[in-house]
Amino acid sequence: MSFRQLMRTVIAAALVLSAATALACTPMGVGRDASADGSVLVTHTCDGWYDNALRIVPGGEHAEGEMVDVYVDLCIANRPYTPLRLAGQIPQVAKTNTYFHIGYPFMNDKQLMIGEHTWTGRDEAMSPDGMLYIANLEVFALQRASTAREAIRVMGELAEKYGYGDGGEGLVIGDTKELWYFEIVGGGLLWSPDSGRPGAHWVAQRIPDDEVFVAANTARIGVVDFEDPETFMFSSDITRLPGEMGWWKEGEPFNFAKIFHPQPANRTFVHNRREWRVMNLFAPSQEFPVINAYNAYPFSVKPDQKIGVRDLMAIYSDHLEGTPYDLTTDPASMPFGDPNRWGLVNSQKPEGKAEFGWERAVAIPRCSYSFVSQSRDWLPDPVGGVLWFGEDAPDTTVYVPIYCGVTEIPKPWTKGGRVEFDHGSAWWAFNAVNNYAQLRWNVMYPEIRAKKASYEDVFFAEQPVLEEIAVRLYDEDPAKAVAYLTERTYSNLEKVENGWWDFLWTLMGRYYDGGVITGEGRMTFPGYPTEYLEQVEFAGTMLRDLENLK
């Protein structure tokens, strides 16, 4: 093996390690005939330490010959120990859309929406010489495309030409009419710009209009029908490397997931447990069985009932309640029913359990942000595209509607620092409430949910009237609608951020020292569940001393 080949192998191994830390996100998609109001719905939980600073990047006209710098890795730009690296440049296009930038950019002003998850895949499929990472592809898709199909073509062509240097990734992509799912891996360890091969292997599958989709860090696209362009899109020369490597033989079905992700990373049930849970919440009548990481659920399913925005928000707050895996009732949740679990390294685990982890719910505390988006073809773009955005953990956040036509958001929502507490950052307000609630989850969590609903109920109640006014203004002058939506969105974001800081101080003033301040100004002490006291052998040392002193 040459030195260059060795270095590529080392770099690829590093990519595997870095990607493994990202195996946490849970995106969903709902086709327009499966949604309650005809919207195309896309969601994403960005689980882990990722850039949570939301910024609006204006589109515009660009001069001929203009170049665009490509920096990696954008999704972790707020980690001070991983500075951005200039990977190269690509030519700019004549005109770009305005888009919303964050760890994994998610919306543009044409109602195009993207949700992400990582699955890494084979080491041998990675391309250390690839210029583009998944967040770069999302940026270019949102800037250069107006539909899901266009976004797929933009990302596919760029990745093939300039090389894809990231691990295996999946994107749920929705526009006003269609919902697609896109998966991509590199061109292989020996790929280089002058190799004469495409710099990525990718495939996209359309999700039927009357069905719903979920992914949880495993590749989801199975057998590709190369003769069905209405259902599948795919990269050039996609079968060559798998054939050369012995991953696939001519005449066999071309199963993308089995070829490029034959041994799912991480724990045996961690990823599939979320897919199992969400599938059964979408379609309980189908009673999907428990499977391990080496099997697959259907690509998409028809829900038992039409799915609304708040249904998806509720799923994002799920802790496996009411199942055999309920994280609010197992021994680790004691004494106060806390479903949150801290991370572990293998050396801490009991013997023989290294491949296993905690049960993994959809909602986890180490979430940077989440969203549920709507794209609606019966409304003008500035009004029709709305992304319900929440900072930090989905179960204790407030989802605020951000319309795709807005031009400004408050500064606290644009700050992503995570190393030091920042009272000027909206993310820290939500993170502080979530962490404080873990002192006595069973008492504080219901109060948090009620406070969360007090904001969201108003937003949903106001939505029809707000949008009716915005459409009327749009008919007069699109700029008036944009100004109105910007003012309302800005005001709502300010209201929620200020209110959540006030709520944090309220919780801290009510719950402390193991007690609860009542409305009459008295302190009561809820104490501990008897089951927990028995479990920890309450008074055990005293009883032993009494026995010894007889």
XYZ file of C-alpha atoms in Angstrom:
550
model
C 0.000 0.000 0.000
C 1.391 3.415 -0.974
C 1.784 6.214 1.554
C -1.114 8.063 -0.084
C -3.335 5.019 0.160
C -2.337 4.526 3.795
C -3.189 8.123 4.633
C -6.554 7.770 2.932
C -7.274 4.716 5.029
C -6.296 6.545 8.226
C -8.444 9.545 7.304
C -11.374 7.296 6.470
C -11.081 5.626 9.860
C -11.158 9.042 11.490
C -14.287 9.876 9.514
C -15.918 6.708 10.831
C -15.138 7.696 14.402
C -16.433 11.243 13.954
C -19.565 10.058 12.171
C -20.293 7.519 14.896
C -20.801 10.387 17.341
C -23.543 11.732 15.079
C -25.633 8.557 15.073
C -28.582 10.002 16.872
C -30.988 11.970 14.666
C -34.550 10.936 13.826
C -36.086 12.531 10.699
C -39.638 11.860 9.514
C -41.674 12.723 6.441
C -45.393 12.785 5.670
C -46.774 12.855 2.122
C -49.416 15.424 1.282
C -52.244 12.859 1.076
C -51.209 11.413 4.443
C -51.185 14.774 6.229
C -54.173 16.294 7.974
C -54.261 19.462 5.866
C -52.543 18.492 2.616
C -49.131 19.827 3.652
C -45.938 17.978 2.846
C -44.309 17.553 6.270
C -40.584 17.120 7.033
C -38.982 16.811 10.475
C -35.560 16.481 12.092
C -34.099 16.113 15.592
C -30.465 17.203 15.541
C -29.230 15.062 18.419
C -25.766 15.841 19.766
C -23.493 18.889 19.858
C -24.211 20.583 16.545
C -24.446 24.193 15.450
C -27.778 25.442 16.814
C -27.342 29.057 15.673
C -30.087 29.927 13.170
C -29.133 32.445 10.488
C -30.821 33.713 7.319
C -28.494 33.747 4.288
C -29.936 36.033 1.589
C -29.989 34.880 -2.002
C -29.259 37.084 -4.965
C -27.654 37.617 -8.339
C -24.036 36.567 -8.868
C -21.419 37.639 -11.355
C -20.119 35.315 -14.031
C -16.927 33.585 -12.879
C -17.707 33.987 -9.175
C -16.469 31.108 -6.993
C -17.817 29.725 -3.721
C -15.565 28.627 -0.868
C -16.383 25.195 0.559
C -15.712 24.855 4.288
C -16.001 21.677 6.350
C -17.453 20.637 8.670
C -20.279 23.174 8.835
C -22.544 21.139 11.108
C -20.080 21.369 14.016
C -18.976 24.959 13.418
C -19.742 25.891 17.039
C -17.240 23.435 18.502
C -14.108 25.470 19.269
C -11.812 22.446 18.983
C -12.878 21.721 15.367
C -12.210 24.888 13.342
C -13.624 25.058 9.859
C -11.270 23.950 7.085
C -11.301 25.357 3.554
C -11.723 22.260 1.381
C -11.872 23.960 -2.006
C -14.017 26.082 -4.308
C -16.797 25.500 -6.820
C -18.332 27.886 -9.385
C -21.268 29.987 -8.225
C -24.561 29.970 -10.117
C -26.183 33.063 -11.581
C -28.950 33.257 -8.970
C -29.379 31.770 -5.502
C -32.312 31.392 -3.140
C -32.430 32.703 0.392
C -31.947 29.847 2.841
C -31.897 29.223 6.595
C -28.504 28.107 7.852
C -27.951 25.958 10.944
C -25.967 22.804 11.702
C -27.851 20.970 8.977
C -29.434 23.718 6.815
C -33.141 23.044 6.523
C -35.310 25.541 4.603
C -35.273 27.990 1.712
C -37.672 30.676 0.503
C -39.194 28.281 -2.079
C -40.696 26.002 0.619
C -37.982 23.371 0.109
C -37.294 21.511 3.397
C -34.573 19.021 4.433
C -34.210 16.753 7.485
C -31.034 14.723 8.122
C -29.660 11.600 9.796
C -26.292 9.825 9.748
C -25.633 6.133 9.140
C -21.930 6.104 8.123
C -21.775 2.845 6.103
C -18.763 0.938 4.814
C -15.281 2.272 5.524
C -14.231 1.287 1.985
C -16.881 3.550 0.420
C -15.499 6.704 2.006
C -13.513 9.234 -0.028
C -10.915 11.195 1.956
C -10.227 13.306 -1.148
C -13.880 14.316 -1.452
C -14.465 18.050 -1.084
C -18.117 18.114 -0.005
C -19.742 17.060 3.261
C -23.462 16.581 3.770
C -24.058 20.090 5.177
C -22.349 21.591 2.104
C -24.680 19.608 -0.152
C -27.683 20.858 1.800
C -26.515 24.459 1.436
C -26.113 24.163 -2.323
C -29.414 22.318 -2.685
C -31.314 25.024 -0.810
C -29.554 27.833 -2.680
C -29.936 26.345 -6.135
C -33.150 24.290 -6.109
C -36.875 24.938 -5.756
C -38.129 21.329 -5.676
C -37.051 18.069 -4.091
C -36.111 16.552 -7.461
C -33.994 19.582 -8.314
C -32.297 19.393 -4.909
C -31.411 15.753 -5.473
C -29.949 16.516 -8.890
C -27.917 19.446 -7.514
C -26.467 17.389 -4.675
C -25.850 14.317 -6.797
C -24.080 16.158 -9.591
C -21.874 18.162 -7.230
C -20.960 15.116 -5.143
C -20.059 13.078 -8.204
C -17.934 15.863 -9.686
C -16.118 17.172 -6.597
C -16.248 14.110 -4.389
C -18.186 13.377 -1.218
C -15.891 13.227 1.808
C -18.433 12.536 4.553
C -19.878 9.302 5.933
C -23.139 7.701 4.849
C -26.028 10.137 5.235
C -29.753 10.270 4.591
C -31.965 13.287 3.882
C -35.748 13.614 3.922
C -36.536 16.255 1.291
C -39.934 17.860 0.787
C -41.390 20.549 -1.454
C -44.973 21.711 -1.935
C -45.988 18.544 -3.774
C -43.505 15.701 -3.324
C -41.554 13.955 -0.599
C -38.273 12.162 -1.299
C -35.574 10.381 0.665
C -31.934 10.670 -0.453
C -28.938 8.543 0.643
C -25.276 9.029 -0.190
C -21.823 7.568 0.453
C -18.422 8.387 -1.017
C -16.815 7.197 -4.208
C -14.419 4.834 -2.445
C -11.077 5.093 -0.652
C -9.070 5.370 -3.870
C -11.296 7.982 -5.505
C -9.607 11.213 -6.590
C -10.726 14.064 -8.866
C -8.677 12.598 -11.703
C -9.705 8.957 -11.179
C -12.354 9.045 -13.902
C -14.978 7.741 -11.477
C -17.920 9.480 -9.812
C -17.012 10.909 -6.396
C -20.156 9.562 -4.718
C -22.710 6.775 -4.787
C -26.218 8.036 -4.143
C -29.817 7.038 -4.584
C -33.151 8.724 -3.897
C -36.576 7.158 -3.522
C -39.906 8.924 -3.656
C -42.150 8.488 -0.629
C -45.745 7.898 -1.798
C -48.097 10.828 -1.254
C -50.346 8.793 1.055
C -47.559 7.339 3.189
C -45.209 8.323 6.012
C -41.499 7.703 6.561
C -39.027 7.516 9.444
C -35.288 6.905 9.644
C -33.059 6.357 12.660
C -29.407 6.094 11.669
C -29.623 3.092 9.404
C -29.733 3.102 5.601
C -33.372 2.836 4.498
C -33.396 2.399 0.723
C -33.534 -1.241 -0.282
C -33.838 -2.660 -3.807
C -33.458 0.004 -6.495
C -35.577 -0.294 -9.637
C -33.372 1.274 -12.311
C -36.296 1.224 -14.764
C -38.613 3.395 -12.631
C -37.525 7.051 -12.890
C -40.691 8.263 -11.172
C -39.731 6.414 -7.983
C -35.932 6.310 -8.071
C -33.059 8.622 -8.934
C -29.463 7.408 -8.682
C -25.837 8.220 -9.388
C -23.932 7.326 -12.528
C -21.917 4.092 -12.562
C -23.544 3.123 -9.253
C -22.989 -0.635 -9.653
C -19.295 -0.563 -10.641
C -17.586 -0.310 -7.244
C -19.977 -2.756 -5.518
C -19.305 -5.255 -8.317
C -15.535 -4.824 -8.118
C -15.551 -5.187 -4.330
C -17.763 -8.273 -4.357
C -20.602 -6.542 -2.510
C -22.994 -7.250 -5.383
C -23.140 -9.502 -8.454
C -24.694 -8.834 -11.839
C -28.212 -10.232 -11.924
C -28.826 -9.794 -8.180
C -31.273 -7.168 -6.861
C -29.348 -3.967 -6.156
C -30.170 -3.396 -2.477
C -28.525 -0.080 -1.628
C -28.792 -0.495 2.152
C -27.359 -4.005 2.216
C -24.578 -3.096 -0.195
C -23.392 0.088 1.495
C -24.558 -0.457 5.092
C -24.389 -4.205 5.748
C -23.291 -3.910 9.387
C -25.081 -1.064 11.115
C -22.903 0.760 13.610
C -23.606 1.332 17.299
C -25.870 -0.847 19.446
C -28.016 -3.772 18.376
C -31.431 -2.207 19.018
C -30.657 1.505 19.482
C -31.679 2.640 16.006
C -34.391 0.149 15.164
C -36.120 0.773 18.457
C -36.974 4.307 17.323
C -38.183 3.109 13.922
C -40.278 0.440 15.654
C -41.811 3.008 17.964
C -42.574 5.610 15.309
C -43.965 3.034 12.860
C -46.331 1.777 15.544
C -47.397 5.298 16.458
C -48.147 6.037 12.802
C -49.931 2.750 12.126
C -50.708 0.858 15.363
C -53.066 -1.461 13.482
C -50.085 -3.033 11.695
C -48.398 -4.080 14.956
C -44.843 -3.879 13.649
C -42.629 -6.425 15.418
C -39.374 -5.766 17.240
C -36.366 -6.401 14.985
C -32.615 -5.990 15.393
C -30.220 -3.759 13.468
C -29.651 -6.311 10.696
C -33.261 -6.307 9.515
C -35.408 -3.578 8.031
C -38.891 -2.166 8.407
C -40.937 -1.222 5.329
C -39.574 1.842 3.566
C -42.794 3.768 4.187
C -46.295 2.980 5.453
C -49.851 4.265 5.278
C -50.831 5.807 8.612
C -54.011 4.692 10.344
C -55.112 8.340 10.482
C -54.044 11.549 8.771
C -50.988 13.055 10.475
C -50.857 16.650 11.684
C -48.017 18.913 12.768
C -48.784 18.419 16.453
C -48.828 14.646 16.021
C -45.200 14.832 14.893
C -44.330 17.144 17.758
C -45.833 14.611 20.162
C -43.730 11.834 18.640
C -40.655 13.977 19.216
C -41.526 14.061 22.929
C -41.815 10.279 23.192
C -39.913 8.328 25.863
C -41.332 4.917 24.925
C -44.185 5.454 27.392
C -46.554 2.529 27.731
C -44.203 0.038 26.058
C -42.016 -2.664 27.636
C -39.126 -0.207 27.158
C -40.716 2.766 28.983
C -37.887 5.005 30.163
C -40.082 6.756 32.731
C -40.752 3.597 34.749
C -37.637 1.404 34.521
C -35.193 1.173 37.478
C -32.834 3.733 35.942
C -35.614 6.342 35.983
C -35.862 6.265 39.771
C -36.604 8.046 41.975
C -38.500 10.661 39.953
C -39.368 9.008 36.638
C -36.600 10.730 34.690
C -36.345 9.250 31.151
C -33.006 10.913 30.370
C -29.870 8.767 30.238
C -26.275 9.954 30.143
C -23.786 8.563 27.680
C -21.486 5.658 28.518
C -18.149 4.372 27.318
C -17.647 0.639 26.943
C -15.221 0.398 29.855
C -18.007 1.460 32.221
C -20.405 -1.265 31.159
C -20.837 -4.592 32.921
C -18.973 -7.538 31.472
C -20.515 -8.978 28.327
C -22.643 -5.901 27.600
C -20.264 -3.727 25.566
C -22.383 -3.897 22.389
C -25.505 -2.703 24.196
C -26.641 0.704 25.381
C -29.507 2.322 27.209
C -32.893 1.992 25.572
C -33.086 4.871 23.090
C -36.195 7.005 22.902
C -36.880 9.607 20.243
C -36.593 12.418 22.802
C -33.166 12.809 24.377
C -31.635 15.732 26.320
C -28.539 16.068 24.119
C -30.490 17.509 21.204
C -29.305 20.746 19.625
C -32.605 21.603 17.925
C -35.578 20.039 16.180
C -38.286 21.091 13.761
C -41.503 20.138 11.997
C -42.044 21.879 8.647
C -45.025 22.432 6.374
C -44.888 23.043 2.612
C -48.229 24.002 1.014
C -48.842 24.464 -2.685
C -52.074 26.427 -2.273
C -50.294 29.352 -0.600
C -47.657 31.743 -1.966
C -44.150 30.721 -0.986
C -43.502 33.296 1.772
C -46.681 32.136 3.534
C -46.891 28.477 2.548
C -43.541 27.377 3.931
C -43.427 27.367 7.720
C -40.945 25.586 9.946
C -41.900 25.018 13.590
C -38.521 25.391 15.281
C -37.434 24.418 18.770
C -34.060 24.814 20.438
C -32.579 22.052 22.621
C -34.489 18.914 23.686
C -37.804 18.391 21.847
C -39.797 17.329 24.913
C -39.114 20.575 26.805
C -38.804 23.071 23.952
C -41.393 25.417 22.489
C -41.981 25.117 18.731
C -42.175 28.585 17.196
C -43.434 29.028 13.599
C -40.816 30.590 11.290
C -42.120 31.419 7.828
C -39.791 30.819 4.908
C -40.250 34.365 3.635
C -39.005 36.151 6.764
C -35.897 38.288 6.518
C -34.822 38.730 10.155
C -34.817 36.850 13.454
C -33.785 38.020 16.943
C -30.087 37.865 17.808
C -30.465 35.394 20.734
C -31.626 32.751 18.234
C -28.524 33.307 16.091
C -26.039 32.470 18.862
C -24.646 28.941 19.072
C -21.922 29.047 21.732
C -21.950 25.956 23.959
C -18.753 26.213 26.004
C -19.917 28.900 28.438
C -23.390 29.714 29.745
C -24.817 32.631 27.772
C -27.850 34.495 29.029
C -27.988 36.177 25.616
C -28.622 32.889 23.798
C -32.101 31.386 23.379
C -30.655 27.861 23.297
C -29.339 28.195 26.842
C -32.789 29.099 28.197
C -34.232 25.822 26.941
C -31.183 23.789 27.898
C -31.256 25.199 31.435
C -34.938 24.343 31.919
C -34.402 20.788 30.662
C -31.419 20.213 32.928
C -33.071 21.762 35.948
C -36.144 19.569 35.469
C -34.013 16.485 35.926
C -33.727 17.292 39.641
C -37.379 16.244 40.082
C -38.715 15.268 36.666
C -42.068 13.830 37.722
C -43.149 17.136 39.277
C -41.546 19.681 36.965
C -42.116 17.967 33.607
C -45.940 18.314 33.677
C -45.522 22.000 34.508
C -43.080 22.429 31.629
C -45.458 20.696 29.232
C -48.284 22.998 30.307
C -46.106 26.069 29.830
C -44.942 24.788 26.435
C -48.564 24.255 25.367
C -49.555 27.741 26.518
C -47.374 29.194 23.753
C -47.992 26.583 21.063
C -51.784 26.663 21.558
C -51.751 30.359 20.771
C -49.536 29.925 17.699
C -51.779 27.240 16.242
C -54.945 29.192 17.039
C -53.531 32.299 15.363
C -52.142 30.515 12.309
C -55.262 30.629 10.074
C -55.930 34.312 10.715
C -52.256 35.278 10.415
C -51.946 33.472 7.085
C -55.196 34.933 5.769
C -53.846 38.436 6.444
C -50.479 37.528 4.905
C -52.107 36.236 1.705
C -54.235 39.370 1.393
C -51.105 41.503 1.818
C -49.247 39.332 -0.695
C -51.945 39.973 -3.282
C -51.444 43.708 -2.743
C -47.646 43.553 -2.690
C -45.431 40.532 -1.837
C -43.093 42.806 0.113
C -45.937 43.718 2.483
C -46.561 40.043 3.251
C -42.856 39.456 3.889
C -42.687 42.461 6.229
C -45.789 41.298 8.122
C -44.563 37.718 8.516
C -41.131 38.929 9.577
C -42.607 41.170 12.260
C -44.873 38.429 13.611
C -42.169 35.767 13.554
C -39.643 38.102 15.197
C -42.159 39.035 17.893
C -43.047 35.397 18.638
C -39.400 34.375 18.911
C -38.704 37.267 21.298
C -41.780 36.466 23.358
C -40.852 32.803 23.749
C -37.194 33.426 24.550
C -37.936 36.080 27.189
C -40.774 34.024 28.598
C -38.634 30.902 28.874
C -35.975 32.713 30.857
C -38.702 33.949 33.216
C -40.035 30.409 33.441
C -36.583 29.105 34.400
C -36.406 31.551 37.308
C -39.933 30.528 38.332
C -38.922 26.859 38.455
C -35.760 27.641 40.403
C -37.758 29.672 42.918
C -40.362 26.953 43.365
C -38.296 23.755 43.432
C -35.178 23.730 45.591
C -33.566 21.865 48.498
C -35.814 18.892 47.853
C -38.914 20.951 48.538
C -41.709 22.676 46.629
C -43.043 26.150 47.402
C -46.844 26.107 47.392
C -49.186 28.875 46.341
C -49.606 29.834 49.988
C -45.865 30.359 50.316
C -45.177 27.184 52.278
C -42.510 24.593 51.530
C -43.650 21.014 51.198
C -41.429 17.985 50.809
C -42.660 15.371 48.318
C -39.897 13.004 49.452
C -39.169 9.757 47.604
C -41.260 6.833 46.314
C -41.354 3.945 48.774
C -40.233 1.553 46.017
C -37.084 3.597 45.568
C -36.380 3.714 49.312
C -36.624 -0.056 49.420
C -34.396 -0.354 46.371
C -31.611 1.714 48.004
C -32.040 -0.023 51.396
C -33.305 3.012 53.258
C -32.162 2.895 56.926
C -30.074 -0.193 56.123
C -26.946 1.016 57.959
C -28.955 1.946 61.046
C -30.680 -1.409 61.133
C -27.324 -3.149 60.811
C -25.922 -1.126 63.693
C -28.924 -1.962 65.831
C -28.359 -5.634 65.100
C -24.651 -5.385 65.892
C -25.281 -3.590 69.203
C -27.636 -6.246 70.557
